[in-house]
Amino acid sequence: MTVTTSTPYSRDLGDELRRLRQRFTGLRGRALAIQLGWDPSKVSNIEHGKVRASEIDLVQYLTVCGQDIDAIEAFRDRYYNAFDTCFAQVPGNLRTLAMTESMATKITSFDVLQPPVLLQTKSYAQQLIAESAFNAPEEVDRFVDLRMERQTVLRRPFRPECLFFVHEIALQLRVGDAKLMEDQYLRLLFNTHVLRIVPAHFRSIATHDKCTLYEFDKASPVTYSESDTAQVFAQNDLSVNRARRLFERLDAISLDPDQSKDKLMEYVRALRAAKPVLQRS
């Protein structure tokens, strides 16, 4: 067992081990440790992704949980890169992302083409996901439900401190009909205490990829970015420092909360007056 810096993926896989223990053994962590001849803290640290379990540790743990050789080999292959400070996942795997959001004490994000996922209405998310060339029709409802479930993090008594930077381009692109867009504008309008709009005339900043910085009480900060083909988590100093510089720049050029509210009202009034909004290509 090797002590190292935990990562979003190590915490995710550690939690997967915990769920296997509960499902297949019914034992508490201490009881499992006794059965394995381990110190109880070892089980806790592995399940929280704080330490790297050795290959022998994994075999012993998973065998007690009733896993066969194929399952053990598959888990070991995934676990091999669990502590990498930069790793990528396929877009459909949202468990690591949801767990990262759930653990974060502070979330700062920037997006050019759409409102923050955590502030999207269900209708907007459904239309957006349905329009994607990468989502099969039968997957749309599942992805929408997952997106809505992720939003519960903002309704908790001790929710993370959030700040969402959104480029005005995201307000201009039409998704669905006018009613759908108005509802989305109103959702943003009621959340301007955590929202800052980047004016449309700041065009060069729109070339930046969307980016999120997650910060934690007892873990290293993590940056997250995504495309249609990959989700990338990074917690090395270079990635985190670049994200911080981006957000410092955005803070300097963005509208303040009151100005952001006024800007959103402009778009609401334009819709109600039947003025055109740019159509998403």
Short mmCIF file of the C-alpha atoms (twelve columns), coordinates in Angstrom:
data_MODEL
# 
_entry.id   MODEL 
# 
loop_
_atom_site.group_PDB 
_atom_site.id 
_atom_site.type_symbol 
_atom_site.label_atom_id 
_atom_site.label_alt_id 
_atom_site.label_comp_id 
_atom_site.label_asym_id 
_atom_site.label_seq_id 
_atom_site.Cartn_x 
_atom_site.Cartn_y 
_atom_site.Cartn_z 
_atom_site.pdbx_PDB_model_num 
ATOM 1   C CA . MET A 1   0.000   0.000   0.000   1 
ATOM 2   C CA . THR A 2   1.522   3.287   -1.155  1 
ATOM 3   C CA . VAL A 3   0.600   6.710   0.236   1 
ATOM 4   C CA . THR A 4   0.084   9.251   -2.557  1 
ATOM 5   C CA . THR A 5   -2.115  12.193  -3.498  1 
ATOM 6   C CA . SER A 6   -5.703  11.172  -4.100  1 
ATOM 7   C CA . THR A 7   -7.388  11.995  -7.404  1 
ATOM 8   C CA . PRO A 8   -11.021 12.133  -8.562  1 
ATOM 9   C CA . TYR A 9   -10.601 8.687   -10.126 1 
ATOM 10  C CA . SER A 10  -8.931  7.121   -7.088  1 
ATOM 11  C CA . ARG A 11  -11.781 8.396   -4.917  1 
ATOM 12  C CA . ASP A 12  -14.322 7.073   -7.419  1 
ATOM 13  C CA . LEU A 13  -12.757 3.601   -7.568  1 
ATOM 14  C CA . GLY A 14  -12.288 3.545   -3.806  1 
ATOM 15  C CA . ASP A 15  -15.980 4.242   -3.405  1 
ATOM 16  C CA . GLU A 16  -16.703 1.442   -5.871  1 
ATOM 17  C CA . LEU A 17  -14.783 -0.923  -3.577  1 
ATOM 18  C CA . ARG A 18  -16.823 0.292   -0.612  1 
ATOM 19  C CA . ARG A 19  -20.052 -0.451  -2.467  1 
ATOM 20  C CA . LEU A 20  -18.813 -3.927  -3.387  1 
ATOM 21  C CA . ARG A 21  -17.998 -4.579  0.279   1 
ATOM 22  C CA . GLN A 22  -21.451 -3.489  1.406   1 
ATOM 23  C CA . ARG A 23  -23.270 -5.371  -1.344  1 
ATOM 24  C CA . PHE A 24  -21.454 -8.694  -1.263  1 
ATOM 25  C CA . THR A 25  -20.218 -9.072  2.313   1 
ATOM 26  C CA . GLY A 26  -22.507 -6.977  4.506   1 
ATOM 27  C CA . LEU A 27  -19.417 -6.266  6.621   1 
ATOM 28  C CA . ARG A 28  -18.362 -2.926  8.009   1 
ATOM 29  C CA . GLY A 29  -14.889 -1.732  7.125   1 
ATOM 30  C CA . ARG A 30  -13.432 -2.782  10.468  1 
ATOM 31  C CA . ALA A 31  -14.892 -6.296  10.207  1 
ATOM 32  C CA . LEU A 32  -13.506 -6.695  6.700   1 
ATOM 33  C CA . ALA A 33  -10.089 -5.527  7.903   1 
ATOM 34  C CA . ILE A 34  -10.116 -8.187  10.618  1 
ATOM 35  C CA . GLN A 35  -11.049 -10.854 8.082   1 
ATOM 36  C CA . LEU A 36  -8.179  -9.749  5.826   1 
ATOM 37  C CA . GLY A 37  -5.711  -9.347  8.700   1 
ATOM 38  C CA . TRP A 38  -5.339  -5.626  7.929   1 
ATOM 39  C CA . ASP A 39  -5.328  -2.555  10.119  1 
ATOM 40  C CA . PRO A 40  -8.821  -0.958  9.934   1 
ATOM 41  C CA . SER A 41  -7.302  2.316   8.724   1 
ATOM 42  C CA . LYS A 42  -6.009  0.519   5.628   1 
ATOM 43  C CA . VAL A 43  -9.533  -0.356  4.467   1 
ATOM 44  C CA . SER A 44  -10.709 3.194   5.137   1 
ATOM 45  C CA . ASN A 45  -7.803  4.791   3.276   1 
ATOM 46  C CA . ILE A 46  -8.207  2.524   0.236   1 
ATOM 47  C CA . GLU A 47  -11.966 3.090   0.091   1 
ATOM 48  C CA . HIS A 48  -11.486 6.857   0.275   1 
ATOM 49  C CA . GLY A 49  -8.882  6.770   -2.487  1 
ATOM 50  C CA . LYS A 50  -6.217  8.194   -0.200  1 
ATOM 51  C CA . VAL A 51  -3.660  5.439   -0.760  1 
ATOM 52  C CA . ARG A 52  -2.786  3.167   -3.665  1 
ATOM 53  C CA . ALA A 53  -3.583  -0.456  -2.907  1 
ATOM 54  C CA . SER A 54  -1.066  -2.993  -4.132  1 
ATOM 55  C CA . GLU A 55  -2.072  -5.659  -6.619  1 
ATOM 56  C CA . ILE A 56  -2.104  -8.229  -3.803  1 
ATOM 57  C CA . ASP A 57  -4.304  -5.905  -1.711  1 
ATOM 58  C CA . LEU A 58  -6.818  -5.668  -4.545  1 
ATOM 59  C CA . VAL A 59  -6.888  -9.419  -5.128  1 
ATOM 60  C CA . GLN A 60  -7.427  -10.117 -1.422  1 
ATOM 61  C CA . TYR A 61  -10.103 -7.418  -1.059  1 
ATOM 62  C CA . LEU A 62  -12.052 -8.353  -4.198  1 
ATOM 63  C CA . THR A 63  -11.826 -12.085 -3.504  1 
ATOM 64  C CA . VAL A 64  -13.470 -11.587 -0.110  1 
ATOM 65  C CA . CYS A 65  -16.154 -9.606  -1.958  1 
ATOM 66  C CA . GLY A 66  -16.833 -12.673 -4.112  1 
ATOM 67  C CA . GLN A 67  -15.451 -11.290 -7.363  1 
ATOM 68  C CA . ASP A 68  -14.185 -13.758 -9.973  1 
ATOM 69  C CA . ILE A 69  -10.868 -13.562 -11.807 1 
ATOM 70  C CA . ASP A 70  -12.334 -11.664 -14.771 1 
ATOM 71  C CA . ALA A 71  -13.858 -8.990  -12.534 1 
ATOM 72  C CA . ILE A 72  -10.622 -8.694  -10.559 1 
ATOM 73  C CA . GLU A 73  -8.565  -8.286  -13.742 1 
ATOM 74  C CA . ALA A 74  -10.969 -5.671  -15.119 1 
ATOM 75  C CA . PHE A 75  -10.862 -3.648  -11.894 1 
ATOM 76  C CA . ARG A 76  -7.083  -3.920  -11.657 1 
ATOM 77  C CA . ASP A 77  -6.734  -2.573  -15.210 1 
ATOM 78  C CA . ARG A 78  -8.828  0.477   -14.340 1 
ATOM 79  C CA . TYR A 79  -7.072  0.942   -11.012 1 
ATOM 80  C CA . TYR A 80  -3.659  1.042   -12.676 1 
ATOM 81  C CA . ASN A 81  -4.083  4.722   -13.649 1 
ATOM 82  C CA . ALA A 82  -6.263  5.749   -10.708 1 
ATOM 83  C CA . PHE A 83  -3.640  8.048   -9.202  1 
ATOM 84  C CA . ASP A 84  -2.524  9.778   -12.412 1 
ATOM 85  C CA . THR A 85  -2.725  13.554  -11.982 1 
ATOM 86  C CA . CYS A 86  -4.156  13.840  -15.493 1 
ATOM 87  C CA . PHE A 87  -6.528  11.284  -16.985 1 
ATOM 88  C CA . ALA A 88  -9.318  11.067  -19.542 1 
ATOM 89  C CA . GLN A 89  -12.610 9.189   -19.602 1 
ATOM 90  C CA . VAL A 90  -15.243 8.525   -22.221 1 
ATOM 91  C CA . PRO A 91  -18.029 11.163  -22.185 1 
ATOM 92  C CA . GLY A 92  -20.791 8.786   -21.097 1 
ATOM 93  C CA . ASN A 93  -19.075 7.987   -17.782 1 
ATOM 94  C CA . LEU A 94  -20.466 10.622  -15.397 1 
ATOM 95  C CA . ARG A 95  -19.859 8.889   -12.067 1 
ATOM 96  C CA . THR A 96  -16.401 10.388  -11.466 1 
ATOM 97  C CA . LEU A 97  -17.656 13.851  -12.437 1 
ATOM 98  C CA . ALA A 98  -20.750 13.632  -10.239 1 
ATOM 99  C CA . MET A 99  -18.677 12.454  -7.282  1 
ATOM 100 C CA . THR A 100 -16.204 15.309  -7.823  1 
ATOM 101 C CA . GLU A 101 -19.060 17.840  -7.854  1 
ATOM 102 C CA . SER A 102 -20.534 16.275  -4.745  1 
ATOM 103 C CA . MET A 103 -17.264 16.510  -2.785  1 
ATOM 104 C CA . ALA A 104 -16.264 20.013  -3.913  1 
ATOM 105 C CA . THR A 105 -16.438 22.964  -1.565  1 
ATOM 106 C CA . LYS A 106 -15.983 25.444  -4.422  1 
ATOM 107 C CA . ILE A 107 -16.857 25.218  -8.133  1 
ATOM 108 C CA . THR A 108 -15.785 27.812  -10.701 1 
ATOM 109 C CA . SER A 109 -16.608 27.300  -14.378 1 
ATOM 110 C CA . PHE A 110 -16.594 28.946  -17.806 1 
ATOM 111 C CA . ASP A 111 -18.595 28.007  -20.884 1 
ATOM 112 C CA . VAL A 112 -18.995 29.722  -24.235 1 
ATOM 113 C CA . LEU A 113 -21.785 27.821  -25.977 1 
ATOM 114 C CA . GLN A 114 -24.256 26.846  -23.258 1 
ATOM 115 C CA . PRO A 115 -25.399 27.794  -19.744 1 
ATOM 116 C CA . PRO A 116 -23.793 25.888  -16.878 1 
ATOM 117 C CA . VAL A 117 -25.011 22.292  -16.697 1 
ATOM 118 C CA . LEU A 118 -25.945 22.826  -13.048 1 
ATOM 119 C CA . LEU A 119 -28.273 25.699  -14.050 1 
ATOM 120 C CA . GLN A 120 -29.932 24.224  -17.127 1 
ATOM 121 C CA . THR A 121 -33.662 23.586  -17.184 1 
ATOM 122 C CA . LYS A 122 -34.781 20.054  -17.931 1 
ATOM 123 C CA . SER A 123 -36.335 21.085  -21.258 1 
ATOM 124 C CA . TYR A 124 -33.188 22.929  -22.337 1 
ATOM 125 C CA . ALA A 125 -30.964 19.991  -21.395 1 
ATOM 126 C CA . GLN A 126 -33.244 17.536  -23.174 1 
ATOM 127 C CA . GLN A 127 -33.257 19.574  -26.387 1 
ATOM 128 C CA . LEU A 128 -29.495 20.089  -26.239 1 
ATOM 129 C CA . ILE A 129 -28.752 16.413  -25.644 1 
ATOM 130 C CA . ALA A 130 -31.247 15.287  -28.279 1 
ATOM 131 C CA . GLU A 131 -29.613 17.554  -30.888 1 
ATOM 132 C CA . SER A 132 -26.172 16.096  -30.287 1 
ATOM 133 C CA . ALA A 133 -24.877 13.862  -33.047 1 
ATOM 134 C CA . PHE A 134 -23.133 11.694  -30.438 1 
ATOM 135 C CA . ASN A 135 -26.174 10.635  -28.394 1 
ATOM 136 C CA . ALA A 136 -28.398 7.779   -29.514 1 
ATOM 137 C CA . PRO A 137 -32.153 8.535   -29.155 1 
ATOM 138 C CA . GLU A 138 -32.580 5.813   -26.539 1 
ATOM 139 C CA . GLU A 139 -29.841 7.434   -24.390 1 
ATOM 140 C CA . VAL A 140 -31.351 10.922  -24.253 1 
ATOM 141 C CA . ASP A 141 -33.669 10.416  -21.267 1 
ATOM 142 C CA . ARG A 142 -30.941 8.724   -19.244 1 
ATOM 143 C CA . PHE A 143 -28.474 11.547  -19.847 1 
ATOM 144 C CA . VAL A 144 -31.132 14.162  -19.037 1 
ATOM 145 C CA . ASP A 145 -31.998 12.417  -15.766 1 
ATOM 146 C CA . LEU A 146 -28.307 12.216  -14.828 1 
ATOM 147 C CA . ARG A 147 -27.895 15.933  -15.540 1 
ATOM 148 C CA . MET A 148 -30.887 16.791  -13.366 1 
ATOM 149 C CA . GLU A 149 -29.615 14.544  -10.558 1 
ATOM 150 C CA . ARG A 150 -26.292 16.372  -10.606 1 
ATOM 151 C CA . GLN A 151 -28.116 19.638  -9.933  1 
ATOM 152 C CA . THR A 152 -29.185 18.464  -6.483  1 
ATOM 153 C CA . VAL A 153 -25.722 19.467  -5.254  1 
ATOM 154 C CA . LEU A 154 -26.917 23.106  -5.392  1 
ATOM 155 C CA . ARG A 155 -29.942 22.385  -3.195  1 
ATOM 156 C CA . ARG A 156 -28.015 20.987  -0.256  1 
ATOM 157 C CA . PRO A 157 -27.829 22.881  3.050   1 
ATOM 158 C CA . PHE A 158 -24.022 22.900  2.762   1 
ATOM 159 C CA . ARG A 159 -23.709 23.316  -0.989  1 
ATOM 160 C CA . PRO A 160 -20.436 24.287  -2.661  1 
ATOM 161 C CA . GLU A 161 -19.561 27.917  -3.263  1 
ATOM 162 C CA . CYS A 162 -20.190 28.394  -6.988  1 
ATOM 163 C CA . LEU A 163 -19.299 30.969  -9.609  1 
ATOM 164 C CA . PHE A 164 -20.317 30.369  -13.218 1 
ATOM 165 C CA . PHE A 165 -18.898 32.512  -16.034 1 
ATOM 166 C CA . VAL A 166 -21.002 32.335  -19.210 1 
ATOM 167 C CA . HIS A 167 -20.146 34.010  -22.497 1 
ATOM 168 C CA . GLU A 168 -22.986 36.001  -24.039 1 
ATOM 169 C CA . ILE A 169 -22.781 33.754  -27.106 1 
ATOM 170 C CA . ALA A 170 -24.511 31.074  -25.012 1 
ATOM 171 C CA . LEU A 171 -27.486 33.406  -24.608 1 
ATOM 172 C CA . GLN A 172 -27.658 34.153  -28.310 1 
ATOM 173 C CA . LEU A 173 -27.730 30.581  -29.573 1 
ATOM 174 C CA . ARG A 174 -31.295 29.284  -29.925 1 
ATOM 175 C CA . VAL A 175 -32.090 25.854  -28.521 1 
ATOM 176 C CA . GLY A 176 -35.689 24.819  -29.081 1 
ATOM 177 C CA . ASP A 177 -38.543 27.322  -29.204 1 
ATOM 178 C CA . ALA A 178 -39.010 30.740  -27.626 1 
ATOM 179 C CA . LYS A 179 -40.782 29.346  -24.536 1 
ATOM 180 C CA . LEU A 180 -37.907 26.961  -23.851 1 
ATOM 181 C CA . MET A 181 -35.368 29.785  -24.203 1 
ATOM 182 C CA . GLU A 182 -37.359 32.126  -21.971 1 
ATOM 183 C CA . ASP A 183 -37.549 29.495  -19.246 1 
ATOM 184 C CA . GLN A 184 -33.798 29.022  -19.472 1 
ATOM 185 C CA . TYR A 185 -33.159 32.764  -19.284 1 
ATOM 186 C CA . LEU A 186 -35.390 32.962  -16.215 1 
ATOM 187 C CA . ARG A 187 -33.534 30.088  -14.546 1 
ATOM 188 C CA . LEU A 188 -30.289 32.036  -15.036 1 
ATOM 189 C CA . LEU A 189 -31.963 35.271  -13.942 1 
ATOM 190 C CA . PHE A 190 -32.924 33.755  -10.600 1 
ATOM 191 C CA . ASN A 191 -29.316 32.614  -10.082 1 
ATOM 192 C CA . THR A 192 -27.375 35.774  -10.914 1 
ATOM 193 C CA . HIS A 193 -25.833 35.679  -7.432  1 
ATOM 194 C CA . VAL A 194 -23.625 32.858  -8.782  1 
ATOM 195 C CA . LEU A 195 -23.553 33.916  -12.437 1 
ATOM 196 C CA . ARG A 196 -21.352 36.359  -14.369 1 
ATOM 197 C CA . ILE A 197 -21.918 37.067  -18.058 1 
ATOM 198 C CA . VAL A 198 -18.987 37.786  -20.360 1 
ATOM 199 C CA . PRO A 199 -20.099 40.470  -22.883 1 
ATOM 200 C CA . ALA A 200 -20.268 39.445  -26.531 1 
ATOM 201 C CA . HIS A 201 -17.622 41.958  -27.645 1 
ATOM 202 C CA . PHE A 202 -14.929 40.008  -25.781 1 
ATOM 203 C CA . ARG A 203 -14.498 37.656  -28.704 1 
ATOM 204 C CA . SER A 204 -10.971 36.376  -28.107 1 
ATOM 205 C CA . ILE A 205 -11.925 34.877  -24.755 1 
ATOM 206 C CA . ALA A 206 -14.531 32.826  -26.611 1 
ATOM 207 C CA . THR A 207 -11.731 30.778  -28.159 1 
ATOM 208 C CA . HIS A 208 -10.953 29.242  -24.750 1 
ATOM 209 C CA . ASP A 209 -12.250 25.758  -24.088 1 
ATOM 210 C CA . LYS A 210 -14.871 25.423  -21.400 1 
ATOM 211 C CA . CYS A 211 -13.236 24.773  -18.063 1 
ATOM 212 C CA . THR A 212 -14.183 23.992  -14.479 1 
ATOM 213 C CA . LEU A 213 -12.066 24.217  -11.335 1 
ATOM 214 C CA . TYR A 214 -13.094 22.104  -8.344  1 
ATOM 215 C CA . GLU A 215 -11.646 22.872  -4.911  1 
ATOM 216 C CA . PHE A 216 -11.888 20.745  -1.762  1 
ATOM 217 C CA . ASP A 217 -11.247 20.988  1.962   1 
ATOM 218 C CA . LYS A 218 -8.832  18.056  2.165   1 
ATOM 219 C CA . ALA A 219 -7.790  17.291  -1.408  1 
ATOM 220 C CA . SER A 220 -5.883  18.988  -4.201  1 
ATOM 221 C CA . PRO A 221 -7.842  21.220  -6.616  1 
ATOM 222 C CA . VAL A 222 -8.860  19.612  -9.903  1 
ATOM 223 C CA . THR A 223 -9.555  21.087  -13.329 1 
ATOM 224 C CA . TYR A 224 -12.096 19.526  -15.645 1 
ATOM 225 C CA . SER A 225 -12.708 20.012  -19.350 1 
ATOM 226 C CA . GLU A 226 -14.709 18.067  -21.870 1 
ATOM 227 C CA . SER A 227 -15.329 17.582  -25.562 1 
ATOM 228 C CA . ASP A 228 -17.544 15.288  -27.590 1 
ATOM 229 C CA . THR A 229 -14.903 12.559  -27.331 1 
ATOM 230 C CA . ALA A 230 -13.332 12.834  -23.855 1 
ATOM 231 C CA . GLN A 231 -13.631 14.110  -20.293 1 
ATOM 232 C CA . VAL A 232 -10.291 15.263  -18.902 1 
ATOM 233 C CA . PHE A 233 -9.426  15.674  -15.215 1 
ATOM 234 C CA . ALA A 234 -6.116  17.303  -14.221 1 
ATOM 235 C CA . GLN A 235 -4.751  18.310  -10.819 1 
ATOM 236 C CA . ASN A 236 -1.167  19.143  -11.692 1 
ATOM 237 C CA . ASP A 237 0.072   22.654  -10.833 1 
ATOM 238 C CA . LEU A 238 0.276   23.767  -14.462 1 
ATOM 239 C CA . SER A 239 -3.356  22.968  -15.221 1 
ATOM 240 C CA . VAL A 240 -4.677  24.449  -11.976 1 
ATOM 241 C CA . ASN A 241 -2.633  27.650  -12.332 1 
ATOM 242 C CA . ARG A 242 -3.774  28.130  -15.933 1 
ATOM 243 C CA . ALA A 243 -7.391  27.760  -14.824 1 
ATOM 244 C CA . ARG A 244 -6.900  30.296  -12.047 1 
ATOM 245 C CA . ARG A 245 -5.416  32.803  -14.494 1 
ATOM 246 C CA . LEU A 246 -8.362  32.285  -16.850 1 
ATOM 247 C CA . PHE A 247 -10.852 32.973  -14.069 1 
ATOM 248 C CA . GLU A 248 -8.929  36.047  -12.943 1 
ATOM 249 C CA . ARG A 249 -9.220  37.394  -16.497 1 
ATOM 250 C CA . LEU A 250 -12.912 36.556  -16.647 1 
ATOM 251 C CA . ASP A 251 -13.517 38.265  -13.317 1 
ATOM 252 C CA . ALA A 252 -11.957 41.441  -14.714 1 
ATOM 253 C CA . ILE A 253 -14.045 41.594  -17.908 1 
ATOM 254 C CA . SER A 254 -17.388 40.079  -16.884 1 
ATOM 255 C CA . LEU A 255 -20.533 41.946  -15.933 1 
ATOM 256 C CA . ASP A 256 -21.225 42.120  -12.210 1 
ATOM 257 C CA . PRO A 257 -24.324 40.322  -10.825 1 
ATOM 258 C CA . ASP A 258 -26.635 43.321  -11.289 1 
ATOM 259 C CA . GLN A 259 -25.368 43.955  -14.813 1 
ATOM 260 C CA . SER A 260 -25.703 40.266  -15.607 1 
ATOM 261 C CA . LYS A 261 -29.318 40.421  -14.408 1 
ATOM 262 C CA . ASP A 262 -29.977 43.422  -16.665 1 
ATOM 263 C CA . LYS A 263 -28.406 41.625  -19.620 1 
ATOM 264 C CA . LEU A 264 -30.606 38.572  -19.089 1 
ATOM 265 C CA . MET A 265 -33.690 40.783  -18.889 1 
ATOM 266 C CA . GLU A 266 -32.762 42.208  -22.284 1 
ATOM 267 C CA . TYR A 267 -32.964 38.722  -23.747 1 
ATOM 268 C CA . VAL A 268 -36.253 37.966  -21.981 1 
ATOM 269 C CA . ARG A 269 -37.795 41.192  -23.282 1 
ATOM 270 C CA . ALA A 270 -36.494 40.471  -26.784 1 
ATOM 271 C CA . LEU A 271 -38.211 37.087  -26.797 1 
ATOM 272 C CA . ARG A 272 -41.460 38.511  -25.506 1 
ATOM 273 C CA . ALA A 273 -41.303 41.178  -28.211 1 
ATOM 274 C CA . ALA A 274 -40.729 38.405  -30.783 1 
ATOM 275 C CA . LYS A 275 -37.293 39.719  -31.712 1 
ATOM 276 C CA . PRO A 276 -35.102 37.072  -33.373 1 
ATOM 277 C CA . VAL A 277 -32.440 35.165  -31.494 1 
ATOM 278 C CA . LEU A 278 -29.535 33.591  -33.408 1 
ATOM 279 C CA . GLN A 279 -30.313 30.023  -34.495 1 
ATOM 280 C CA . ARG A 280 -27.938 27.257  -33.397 1 
ATOM 281 C CA . SER A 281 -26.415 25.736  -36.505 1 
# 
